[in-house]
Short mmCIF file of C-alpha atoms in Angstrom, two decimals:
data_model
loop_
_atom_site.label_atom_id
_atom_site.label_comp_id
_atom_site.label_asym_id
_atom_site.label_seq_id
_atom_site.Cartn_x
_atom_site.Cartn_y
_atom_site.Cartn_z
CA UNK A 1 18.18 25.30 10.20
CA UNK A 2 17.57 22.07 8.40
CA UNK A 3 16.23 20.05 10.94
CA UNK A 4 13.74 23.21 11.57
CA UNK A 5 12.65 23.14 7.84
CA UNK A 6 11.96 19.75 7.78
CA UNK A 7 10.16 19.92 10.69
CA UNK A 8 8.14 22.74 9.55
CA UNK A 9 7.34 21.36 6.45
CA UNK A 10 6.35 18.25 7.97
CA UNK A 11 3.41 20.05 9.88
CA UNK A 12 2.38 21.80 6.61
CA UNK A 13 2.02 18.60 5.59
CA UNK A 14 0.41 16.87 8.26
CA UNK A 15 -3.99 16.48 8.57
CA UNK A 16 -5.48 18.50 11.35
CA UNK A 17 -6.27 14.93 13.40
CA UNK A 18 -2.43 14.57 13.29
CA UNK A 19 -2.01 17.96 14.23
CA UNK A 20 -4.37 17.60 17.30
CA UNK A 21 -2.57 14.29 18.89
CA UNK A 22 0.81 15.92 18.28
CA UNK A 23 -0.32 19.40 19.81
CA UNK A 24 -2.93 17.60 22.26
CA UNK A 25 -0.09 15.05 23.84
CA UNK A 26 2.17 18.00 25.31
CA UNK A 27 -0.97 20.23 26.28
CA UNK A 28 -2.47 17.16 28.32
CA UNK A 29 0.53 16.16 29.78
CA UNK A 30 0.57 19.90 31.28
CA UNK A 31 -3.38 20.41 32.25
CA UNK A 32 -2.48 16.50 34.32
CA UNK A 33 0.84 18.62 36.08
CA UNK A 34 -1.59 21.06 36.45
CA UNK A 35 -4.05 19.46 38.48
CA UNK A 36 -1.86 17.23 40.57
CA UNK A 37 0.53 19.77 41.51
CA UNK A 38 -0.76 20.55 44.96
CA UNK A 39 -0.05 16.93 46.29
CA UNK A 40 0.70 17.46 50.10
CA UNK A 41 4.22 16.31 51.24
CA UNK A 42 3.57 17.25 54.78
CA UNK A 43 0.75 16.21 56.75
CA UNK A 44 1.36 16.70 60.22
CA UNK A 45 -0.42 20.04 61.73
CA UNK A 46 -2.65 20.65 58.47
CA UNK A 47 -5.29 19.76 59.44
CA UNK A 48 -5.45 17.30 56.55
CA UNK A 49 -6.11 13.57 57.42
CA UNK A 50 -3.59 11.45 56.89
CA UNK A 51 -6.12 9.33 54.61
CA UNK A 52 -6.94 12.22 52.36
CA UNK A 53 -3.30 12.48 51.49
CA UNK A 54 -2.87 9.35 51.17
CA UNK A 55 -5.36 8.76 48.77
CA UNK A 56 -4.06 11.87 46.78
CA UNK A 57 -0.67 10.38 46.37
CA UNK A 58 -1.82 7.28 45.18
CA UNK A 59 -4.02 8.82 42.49
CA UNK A 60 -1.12 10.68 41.24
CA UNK A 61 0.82 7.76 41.82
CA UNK A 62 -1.19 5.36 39.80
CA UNK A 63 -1.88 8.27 36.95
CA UNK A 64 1.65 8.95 36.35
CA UNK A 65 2.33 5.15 36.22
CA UNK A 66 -0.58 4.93 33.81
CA UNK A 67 1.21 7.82 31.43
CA UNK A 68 4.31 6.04 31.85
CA UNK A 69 2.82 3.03 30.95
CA UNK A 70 1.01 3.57 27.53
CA UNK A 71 4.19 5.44 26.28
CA UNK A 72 5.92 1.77 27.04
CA UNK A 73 3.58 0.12 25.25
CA UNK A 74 3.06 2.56 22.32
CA UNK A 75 7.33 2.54 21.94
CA UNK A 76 6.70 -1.52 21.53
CA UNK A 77 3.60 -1.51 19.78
CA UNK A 78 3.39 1.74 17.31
CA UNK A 79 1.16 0.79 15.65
CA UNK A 80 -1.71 0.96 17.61
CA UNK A 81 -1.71 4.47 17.14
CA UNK A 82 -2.50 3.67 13.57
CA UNK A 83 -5.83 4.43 14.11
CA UNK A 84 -5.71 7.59 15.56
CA UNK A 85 -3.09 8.96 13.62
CA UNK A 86 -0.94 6.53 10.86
CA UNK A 87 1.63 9.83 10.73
CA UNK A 88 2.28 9.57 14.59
CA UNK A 89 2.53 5.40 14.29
CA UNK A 90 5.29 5.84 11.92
CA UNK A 91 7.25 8.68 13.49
CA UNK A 92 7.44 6.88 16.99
CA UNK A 93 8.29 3.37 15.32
CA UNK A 94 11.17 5.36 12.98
CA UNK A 95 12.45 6.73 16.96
CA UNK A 96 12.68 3.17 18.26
CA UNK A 97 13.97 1.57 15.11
CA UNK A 98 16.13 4.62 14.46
CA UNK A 99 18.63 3.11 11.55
CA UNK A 100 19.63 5.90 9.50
CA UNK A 101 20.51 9.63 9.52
CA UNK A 102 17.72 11.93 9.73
CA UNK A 103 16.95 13.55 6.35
CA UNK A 104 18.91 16.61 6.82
CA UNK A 105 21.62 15.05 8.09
CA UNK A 106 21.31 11.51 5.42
CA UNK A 107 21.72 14.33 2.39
CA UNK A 108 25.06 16.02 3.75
CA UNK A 109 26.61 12.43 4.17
CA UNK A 110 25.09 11.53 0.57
CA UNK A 111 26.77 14.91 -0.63
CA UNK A 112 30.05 13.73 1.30
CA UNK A 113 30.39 10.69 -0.76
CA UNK A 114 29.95 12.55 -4.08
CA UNK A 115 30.86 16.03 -3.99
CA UNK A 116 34.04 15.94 -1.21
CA UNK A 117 32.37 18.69 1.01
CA UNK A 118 35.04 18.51 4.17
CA UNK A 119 34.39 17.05 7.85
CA UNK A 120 31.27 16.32 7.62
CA UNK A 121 31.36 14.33 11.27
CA UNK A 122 30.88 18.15 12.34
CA UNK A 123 26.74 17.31 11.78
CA UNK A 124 26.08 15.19 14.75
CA UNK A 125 27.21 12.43 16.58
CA UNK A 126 26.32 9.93 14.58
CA UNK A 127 27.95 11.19 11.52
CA UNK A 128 31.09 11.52 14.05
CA UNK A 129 31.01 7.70 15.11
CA UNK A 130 30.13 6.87 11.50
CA UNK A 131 33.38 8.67 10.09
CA UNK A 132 35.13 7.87 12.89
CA UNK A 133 35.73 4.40 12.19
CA UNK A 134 36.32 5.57 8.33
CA UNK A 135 39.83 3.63 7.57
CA UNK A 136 42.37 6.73 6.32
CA UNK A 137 43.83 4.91 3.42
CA UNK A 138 40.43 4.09 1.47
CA UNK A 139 40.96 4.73 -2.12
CA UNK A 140 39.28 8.37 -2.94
CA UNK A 141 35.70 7.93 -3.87
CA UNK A 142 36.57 11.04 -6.21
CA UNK A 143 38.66 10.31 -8.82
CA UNK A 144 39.73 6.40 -9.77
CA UNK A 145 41.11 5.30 -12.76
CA UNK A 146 37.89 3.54 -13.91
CA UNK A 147 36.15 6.30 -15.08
CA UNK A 148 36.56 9.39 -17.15
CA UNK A 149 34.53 12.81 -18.02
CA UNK A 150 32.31 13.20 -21.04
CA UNK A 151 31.68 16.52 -22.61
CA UNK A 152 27.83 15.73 -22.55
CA UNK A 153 25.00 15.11 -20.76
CA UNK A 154 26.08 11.57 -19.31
CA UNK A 155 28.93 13.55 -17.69
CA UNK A 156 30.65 10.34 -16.84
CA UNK A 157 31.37 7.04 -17.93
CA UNK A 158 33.48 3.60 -16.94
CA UNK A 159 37.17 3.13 -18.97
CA UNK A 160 36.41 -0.03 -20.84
CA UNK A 161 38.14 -3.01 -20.40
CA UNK A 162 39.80 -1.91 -16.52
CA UNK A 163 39.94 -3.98 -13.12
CA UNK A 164 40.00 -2.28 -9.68
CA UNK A 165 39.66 -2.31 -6.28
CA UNK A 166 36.99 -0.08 -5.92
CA UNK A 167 35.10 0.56 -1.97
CA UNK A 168 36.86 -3.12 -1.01
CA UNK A 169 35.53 -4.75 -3.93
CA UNK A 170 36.44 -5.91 -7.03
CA UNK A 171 35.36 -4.15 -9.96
CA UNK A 172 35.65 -5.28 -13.55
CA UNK A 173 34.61 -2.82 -16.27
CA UNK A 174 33.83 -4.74 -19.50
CA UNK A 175 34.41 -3.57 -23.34
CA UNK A 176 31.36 -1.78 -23.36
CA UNK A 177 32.25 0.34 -20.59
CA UNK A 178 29.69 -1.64 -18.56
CA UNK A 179 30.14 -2.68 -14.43
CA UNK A 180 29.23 -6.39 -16.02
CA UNK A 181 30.20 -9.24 -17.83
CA UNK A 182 30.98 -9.52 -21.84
CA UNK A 183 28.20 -9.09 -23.66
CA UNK A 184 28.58 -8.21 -27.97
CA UNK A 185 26.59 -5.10 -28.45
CA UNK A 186 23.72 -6.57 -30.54
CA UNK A 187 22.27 -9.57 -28.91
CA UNK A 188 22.35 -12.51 -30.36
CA UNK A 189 19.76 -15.74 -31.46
CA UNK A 190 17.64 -16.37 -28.72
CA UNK A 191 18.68 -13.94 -26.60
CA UNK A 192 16.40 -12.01 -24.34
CA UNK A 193 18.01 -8.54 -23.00
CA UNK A 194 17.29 -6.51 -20.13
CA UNK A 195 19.15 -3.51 -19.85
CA UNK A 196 19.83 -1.92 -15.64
CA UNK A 197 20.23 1.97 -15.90
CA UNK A 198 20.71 3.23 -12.84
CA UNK A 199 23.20 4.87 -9.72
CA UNK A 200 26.04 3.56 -7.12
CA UNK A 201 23.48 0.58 -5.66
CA UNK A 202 22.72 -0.59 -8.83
CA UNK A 203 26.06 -0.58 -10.24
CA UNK A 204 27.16 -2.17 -7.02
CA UNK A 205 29.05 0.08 -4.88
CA UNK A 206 31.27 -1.83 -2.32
CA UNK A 207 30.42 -5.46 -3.95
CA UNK A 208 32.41 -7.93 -5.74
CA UNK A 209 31.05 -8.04 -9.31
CA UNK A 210 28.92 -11.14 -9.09
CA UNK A 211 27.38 -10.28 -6.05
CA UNK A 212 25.15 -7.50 -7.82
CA UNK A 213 21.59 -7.99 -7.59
CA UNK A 214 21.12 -7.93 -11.18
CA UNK A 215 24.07 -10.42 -11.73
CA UNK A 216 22.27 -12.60 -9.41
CA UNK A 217 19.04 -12.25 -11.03
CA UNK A 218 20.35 -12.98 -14.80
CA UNK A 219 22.14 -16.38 -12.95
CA UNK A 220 18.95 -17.33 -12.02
CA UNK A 221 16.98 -16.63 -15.15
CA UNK A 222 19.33 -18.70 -16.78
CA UNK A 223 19.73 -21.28 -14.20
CA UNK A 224 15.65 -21.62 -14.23
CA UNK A 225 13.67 -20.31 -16.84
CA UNK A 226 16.49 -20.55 -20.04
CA UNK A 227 16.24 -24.11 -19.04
CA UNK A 228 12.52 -24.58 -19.65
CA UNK A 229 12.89 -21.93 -22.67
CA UNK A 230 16.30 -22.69 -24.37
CA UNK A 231 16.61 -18.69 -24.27
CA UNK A 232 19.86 -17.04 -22.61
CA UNK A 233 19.06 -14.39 -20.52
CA UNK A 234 21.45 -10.94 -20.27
CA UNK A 235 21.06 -8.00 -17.92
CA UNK A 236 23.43 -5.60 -19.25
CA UNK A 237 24.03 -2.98 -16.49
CA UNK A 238 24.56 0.42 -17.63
CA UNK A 239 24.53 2.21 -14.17
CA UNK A 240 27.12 4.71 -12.91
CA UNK A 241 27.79 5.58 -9.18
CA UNK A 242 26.60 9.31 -8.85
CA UNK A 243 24.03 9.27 -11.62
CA UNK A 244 21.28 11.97 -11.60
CA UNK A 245 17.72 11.23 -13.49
CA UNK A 246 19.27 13.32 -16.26
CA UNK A 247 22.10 11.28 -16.64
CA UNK A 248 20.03 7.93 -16.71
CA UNK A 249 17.46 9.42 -19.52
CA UNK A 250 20.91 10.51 -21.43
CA UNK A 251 22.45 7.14 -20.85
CA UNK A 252 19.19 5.36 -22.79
CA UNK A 253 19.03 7.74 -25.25
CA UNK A 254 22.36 7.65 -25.96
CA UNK A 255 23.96 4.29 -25.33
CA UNK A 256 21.14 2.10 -24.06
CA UNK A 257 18.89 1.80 -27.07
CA UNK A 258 21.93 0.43 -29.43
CA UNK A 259 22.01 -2.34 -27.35
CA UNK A 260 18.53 -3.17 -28.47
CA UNK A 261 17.30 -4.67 -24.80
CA UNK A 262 13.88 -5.69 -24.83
CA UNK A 263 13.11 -4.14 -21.74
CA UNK A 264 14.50 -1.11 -19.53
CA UNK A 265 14.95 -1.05 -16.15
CA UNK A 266 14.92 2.60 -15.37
CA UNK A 267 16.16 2.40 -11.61
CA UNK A 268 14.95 4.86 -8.96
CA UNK A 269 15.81 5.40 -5.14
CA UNK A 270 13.99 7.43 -2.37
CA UNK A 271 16.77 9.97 -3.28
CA UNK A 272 15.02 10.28 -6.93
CA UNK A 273 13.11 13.68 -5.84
CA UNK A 274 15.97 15.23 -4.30
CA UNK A 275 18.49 14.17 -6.91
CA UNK A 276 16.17 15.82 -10.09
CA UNK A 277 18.38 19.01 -10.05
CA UNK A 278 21.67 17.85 -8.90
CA UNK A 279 22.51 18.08 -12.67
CA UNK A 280 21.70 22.14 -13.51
CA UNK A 281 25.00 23.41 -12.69
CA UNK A 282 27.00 20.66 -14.98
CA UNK A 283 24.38 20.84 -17.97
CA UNK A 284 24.21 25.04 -17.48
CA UNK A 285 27.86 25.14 -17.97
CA UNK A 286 28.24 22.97 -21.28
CA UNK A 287 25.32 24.83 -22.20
CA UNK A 288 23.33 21.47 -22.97
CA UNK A 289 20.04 22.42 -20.84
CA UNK A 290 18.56 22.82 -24.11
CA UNK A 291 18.55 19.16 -24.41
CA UNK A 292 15.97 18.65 -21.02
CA UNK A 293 13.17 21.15 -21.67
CA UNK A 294 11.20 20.42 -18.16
CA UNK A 295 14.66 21.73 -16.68
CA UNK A 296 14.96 24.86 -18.60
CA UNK A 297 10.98 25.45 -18.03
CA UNK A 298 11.25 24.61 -14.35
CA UNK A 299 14.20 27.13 -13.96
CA UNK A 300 12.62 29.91 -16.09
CA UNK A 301 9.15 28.89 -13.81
CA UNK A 302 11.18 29.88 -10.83
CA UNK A 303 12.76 32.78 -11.71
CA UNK A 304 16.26 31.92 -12.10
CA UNK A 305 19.00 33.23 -14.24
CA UNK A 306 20.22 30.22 -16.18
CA UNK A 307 22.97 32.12 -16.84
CA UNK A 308 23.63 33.07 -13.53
CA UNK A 309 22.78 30.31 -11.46
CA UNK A 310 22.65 30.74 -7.57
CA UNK A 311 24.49 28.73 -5.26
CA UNK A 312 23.63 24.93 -4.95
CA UNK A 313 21.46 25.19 -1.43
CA UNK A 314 19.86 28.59 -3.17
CA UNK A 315 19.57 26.64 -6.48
CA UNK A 316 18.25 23.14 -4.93
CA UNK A 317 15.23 24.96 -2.76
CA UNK A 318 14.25 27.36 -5.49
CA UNK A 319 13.76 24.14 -8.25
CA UNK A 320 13.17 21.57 -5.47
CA UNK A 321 8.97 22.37 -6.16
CA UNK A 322 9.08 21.17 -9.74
CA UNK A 323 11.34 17.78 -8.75
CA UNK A 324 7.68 15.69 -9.18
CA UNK A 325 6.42 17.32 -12.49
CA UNK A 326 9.96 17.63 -13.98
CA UNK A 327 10.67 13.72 -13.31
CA UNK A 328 7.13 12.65 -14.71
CA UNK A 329 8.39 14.40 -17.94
CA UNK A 330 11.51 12.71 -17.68
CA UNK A 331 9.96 9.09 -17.17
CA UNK A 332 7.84 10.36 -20.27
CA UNK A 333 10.11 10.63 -22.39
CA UNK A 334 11.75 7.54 -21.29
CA UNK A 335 8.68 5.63 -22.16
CA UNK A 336 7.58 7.15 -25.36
CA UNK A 337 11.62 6.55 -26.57
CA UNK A 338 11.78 2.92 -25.56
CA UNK A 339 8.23 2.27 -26.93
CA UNK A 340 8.90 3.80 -30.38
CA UNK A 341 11.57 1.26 -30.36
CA UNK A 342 9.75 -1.87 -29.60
CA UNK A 343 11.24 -2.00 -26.18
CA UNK A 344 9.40 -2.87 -23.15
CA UNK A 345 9.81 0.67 -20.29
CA UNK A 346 10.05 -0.28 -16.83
CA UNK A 347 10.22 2.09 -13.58
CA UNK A 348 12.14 -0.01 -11.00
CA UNK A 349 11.90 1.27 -7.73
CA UNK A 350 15.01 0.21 -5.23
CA UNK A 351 14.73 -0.16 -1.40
CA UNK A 352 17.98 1.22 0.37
CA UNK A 353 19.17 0.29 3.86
CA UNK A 354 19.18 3.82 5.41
CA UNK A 355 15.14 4.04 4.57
CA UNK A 356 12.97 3.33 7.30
CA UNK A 357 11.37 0.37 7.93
CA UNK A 358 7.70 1.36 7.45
CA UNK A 359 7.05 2.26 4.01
CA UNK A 360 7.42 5.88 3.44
CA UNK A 361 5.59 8.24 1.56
CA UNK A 362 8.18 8.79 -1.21
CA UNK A 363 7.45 5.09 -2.12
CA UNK A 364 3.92 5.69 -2.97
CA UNK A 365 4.42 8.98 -4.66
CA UNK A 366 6.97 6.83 -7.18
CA UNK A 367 4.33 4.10 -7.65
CA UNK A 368 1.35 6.87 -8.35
CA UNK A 369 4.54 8.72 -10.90
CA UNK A 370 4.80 4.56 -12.41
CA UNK A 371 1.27 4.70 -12.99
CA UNK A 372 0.33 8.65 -14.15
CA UNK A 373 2.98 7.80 -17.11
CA UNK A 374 2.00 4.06 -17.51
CA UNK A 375 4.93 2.52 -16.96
CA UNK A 376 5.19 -0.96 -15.93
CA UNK A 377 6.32 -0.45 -12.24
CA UNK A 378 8.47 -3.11 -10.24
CA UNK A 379 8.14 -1.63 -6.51
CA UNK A 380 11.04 -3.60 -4.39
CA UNK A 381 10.52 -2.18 -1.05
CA UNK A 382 9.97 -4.86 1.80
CA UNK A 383 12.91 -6.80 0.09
CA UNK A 384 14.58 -6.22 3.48
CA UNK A 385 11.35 -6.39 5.76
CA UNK A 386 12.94 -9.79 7.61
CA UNK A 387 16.06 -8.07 8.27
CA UNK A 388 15.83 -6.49 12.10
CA UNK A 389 19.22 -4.60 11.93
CA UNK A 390 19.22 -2.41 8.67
CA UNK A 391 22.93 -1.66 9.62
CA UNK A 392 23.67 -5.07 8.77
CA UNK A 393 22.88 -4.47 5.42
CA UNK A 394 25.40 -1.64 5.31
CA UNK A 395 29.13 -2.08 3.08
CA UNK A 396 31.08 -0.92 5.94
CA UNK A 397 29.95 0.89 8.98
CA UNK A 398 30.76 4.53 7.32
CA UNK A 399 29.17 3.32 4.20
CA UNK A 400 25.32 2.89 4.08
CA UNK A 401 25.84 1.03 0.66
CA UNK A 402 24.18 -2.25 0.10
CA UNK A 403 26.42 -5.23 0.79
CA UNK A 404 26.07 -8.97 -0.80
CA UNK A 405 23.07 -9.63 1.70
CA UNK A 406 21.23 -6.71 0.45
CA UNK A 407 22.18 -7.40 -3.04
CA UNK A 408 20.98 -11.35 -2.83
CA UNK A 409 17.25 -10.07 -1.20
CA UNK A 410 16.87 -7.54 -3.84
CA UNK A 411 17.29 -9.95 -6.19
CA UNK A 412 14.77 -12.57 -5.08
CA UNK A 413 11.91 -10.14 -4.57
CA UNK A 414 13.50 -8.63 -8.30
CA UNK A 415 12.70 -12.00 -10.06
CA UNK A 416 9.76 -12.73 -8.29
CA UNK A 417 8.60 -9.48 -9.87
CA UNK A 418 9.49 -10.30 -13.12
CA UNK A 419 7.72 -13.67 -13.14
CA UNK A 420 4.76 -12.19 -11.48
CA UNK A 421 4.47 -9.53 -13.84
CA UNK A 422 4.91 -11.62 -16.99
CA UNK A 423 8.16 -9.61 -17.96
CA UNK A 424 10.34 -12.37 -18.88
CA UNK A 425 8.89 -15.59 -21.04
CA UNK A 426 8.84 -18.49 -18.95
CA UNK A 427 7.77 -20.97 -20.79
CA UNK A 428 8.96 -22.41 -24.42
CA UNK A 429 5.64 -22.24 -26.20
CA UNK A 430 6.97 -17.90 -26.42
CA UNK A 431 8.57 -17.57 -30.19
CA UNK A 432 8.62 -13.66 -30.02
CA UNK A 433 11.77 -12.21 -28.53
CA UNK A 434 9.60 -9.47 -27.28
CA UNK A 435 5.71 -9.01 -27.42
CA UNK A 436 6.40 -5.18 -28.04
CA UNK A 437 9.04 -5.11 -30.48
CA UNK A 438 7.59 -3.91 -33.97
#
């Protein structure tokens, strides 16, 4: 039923040229079996010449090769549909470079790492050769001794000052509670301070702990630029595997800002949309929705008993409308917060190794979100254009995770990014910490 949804909704959402090509392929594939179907196999005592049906078969014979043909070269060359229909370009080229789940079945294994729901190998082959070569002593990705349950609406944090081996890697939590180095709470002289705030990629799920992309970028700050500047740089990462937008805008609110950063890298996936609500249920029941009024107006909105919440597939589709509007509040209140407080608000948008290749549209509708709520926007998709085999970007083969690879090219298009977009001072002539503290 999921696959037929998405498919649905995907020609509600399609143009009417789009529509035509998809519609018009099958329909002239039939009206050409329609008018070659009375090809003569027998000749003799017809009355037909043998030339005639000769010349029949070789039509038919060259037409079908000619069919044949341009969906060859179409399967190598997508994109030169592009100008027919960009929609039908990308669909074909996302069948040939095919290096992920489809949706449907990319959210049940997403829910399998999180939320324990059983076999989920019962989906479709792939999810059975993925699990399949799952190892059955791997630590449980439920419960570890690292972290520990808050009665608000962070939910969960890290146990400060713990080592593990956490997803093969090692994982050092420091006495902030942070997947990082030492840092003091307060920065000190000279010190500019980014602060990370996002989910499992960004706290670096299945990595060793200075193989995370933003470990790798504040090495290189300070290898290149705190030369030229005498400034040390810190990227204090604050994120937490499982963390819903909620969760993120809680964690700055509530633990971010002490650490007076001057800028905030608010860290967003493709999953961003789908992951708005994931956080009802948990909030409902500590009775904290209060705190996020978008949530509470986008449950009343559709007709939901906050009291009585639906189940989680009921609950997901009946809010999953209101994901777009609800998250521009969020990012809103994000940016009027971090402004008030001199800080610098920035909506950093992470490329994962199960999206597709070509840009998708989810991409966009985060940059045009970056924009409507003027937030500086760091977009790092096409960090892994180079890379042919997305797979080989994976933690494990069960484990679509980024590994070091992914970590180190996310972190050279990262500080590009920042250089580019004038977020870090690069030069020793800069005496302000931070152009928009007050």
């Amino acid at each position: 039923m999921d696959e037929l949804g998405i498919i649905w909704q995907g020609m509600l959402n399609s143009g009417p040229l789009d529509l035509a090509v998809l519609i018009g392929i099958p329909i002239g594939l039939g009206v050409t079996g329609v008018l070659l179907r009375h090809r003569t196999r027998e000749t003799f005592g017809t009355g037909i010449k043998a030339s005639v049906a000769s010349k029949d078969f070789i039509l038919e014979a060259v037409v079908i090769s000619a069919v044949a043909g341009a969906f060859i070269v179409i399967g190598l060359w997508p994109n030169l549909l592009n100008p027919i229909s960009p929609a039908l370009g990308k669909l074909v080229e996302s069948m040939r470079d095919r290096v992920q789940l489809n949706a449907a079945d990319s959210r049940k294994l997403i829910r399998g790492y999180y939320e324990d729901l059983g076999d989920v190998t019962r989906f479709n082959n792939e999810l059975w050769t993925l699990y399949g070569m799952k190892p059955h002593n791997v630590e449980s990705l439920q419960s570890t001794a690292q972290t520990r349950q808050r009665n608000d609406s962070i939910g969960v944090e890290f146990v400060p000052s713990t080592v593990e081996t956490f997803a093969g890697a090692t994982r050092t939590i420091n006495s902030l509670g942070l997947r990082d180095r030492e840092y003091p709470l307060v920065p000190g002289p000279n010190t500019f301070r980014i602060a990370l705030v996002g989910s499992s990629n960004d706290m670096g799920w299945g990595v060793n702990d200075n193989e995370t992309y933003e470990n790798l970028v504040e090495d290189r700050l300070n290898h290149e630029i705190g030369l030229q500047t005498g400034k040390k740089f810190e990227i204090l990462n604050f994120s937490v595997h499982a963390y819903r937008p909620t969760q993120k805008l809680a964690t700055i609110e509530q633990r971010v800002f002490a650490a007076r950063p001057n800028i905030i890298l608010y860290a967003a996936s493709t999953e961003e949309f789908n992951f708005m609500f994931k956080s009802v249920r948990s909030l409902a029941d500590k009775q904290l929705l209060e705190q996020f009024p978008f949530i509470a107006d986008a449950i009343e909105r559709a007709n939901i008993n906050a009291k009585r919440l639906p189940n989680e597939v009921v609950l997901q589709m009946k809010l999953g409308p209101f994901a777009e509007e609800s998250l521009r509040a969020l990012l809103e209140r994000f940016r009027d917060g971090a402004l008030s407080r001199g800080i610098h608000p920035v909506l950093l948008i992470l490329e994962l190794p199960r999206d597709n290749r070509l840009r998708g549209e989810v991409f966009d509708r985060l940059v045009d979100l970056g924009e409507a709520t003027n937030l500086t926007t760091l977009d790092l998709q096409g960090a892994f254009a180079a890379v042919r085999d997305r797979r080989s970007l994976w933690v494990l083969p069960w484990d679509d995770h980024i590994n070091a690879e992914g970590h180190r090219l996310l972190a050279d298009r990262l500080y590009s990014l920042l250089l580019s977009e004038v977020l870090v001072p690069s030069n020793a002539s800069i005496k302000q910490d931070n152009p928009f503290r007050r």
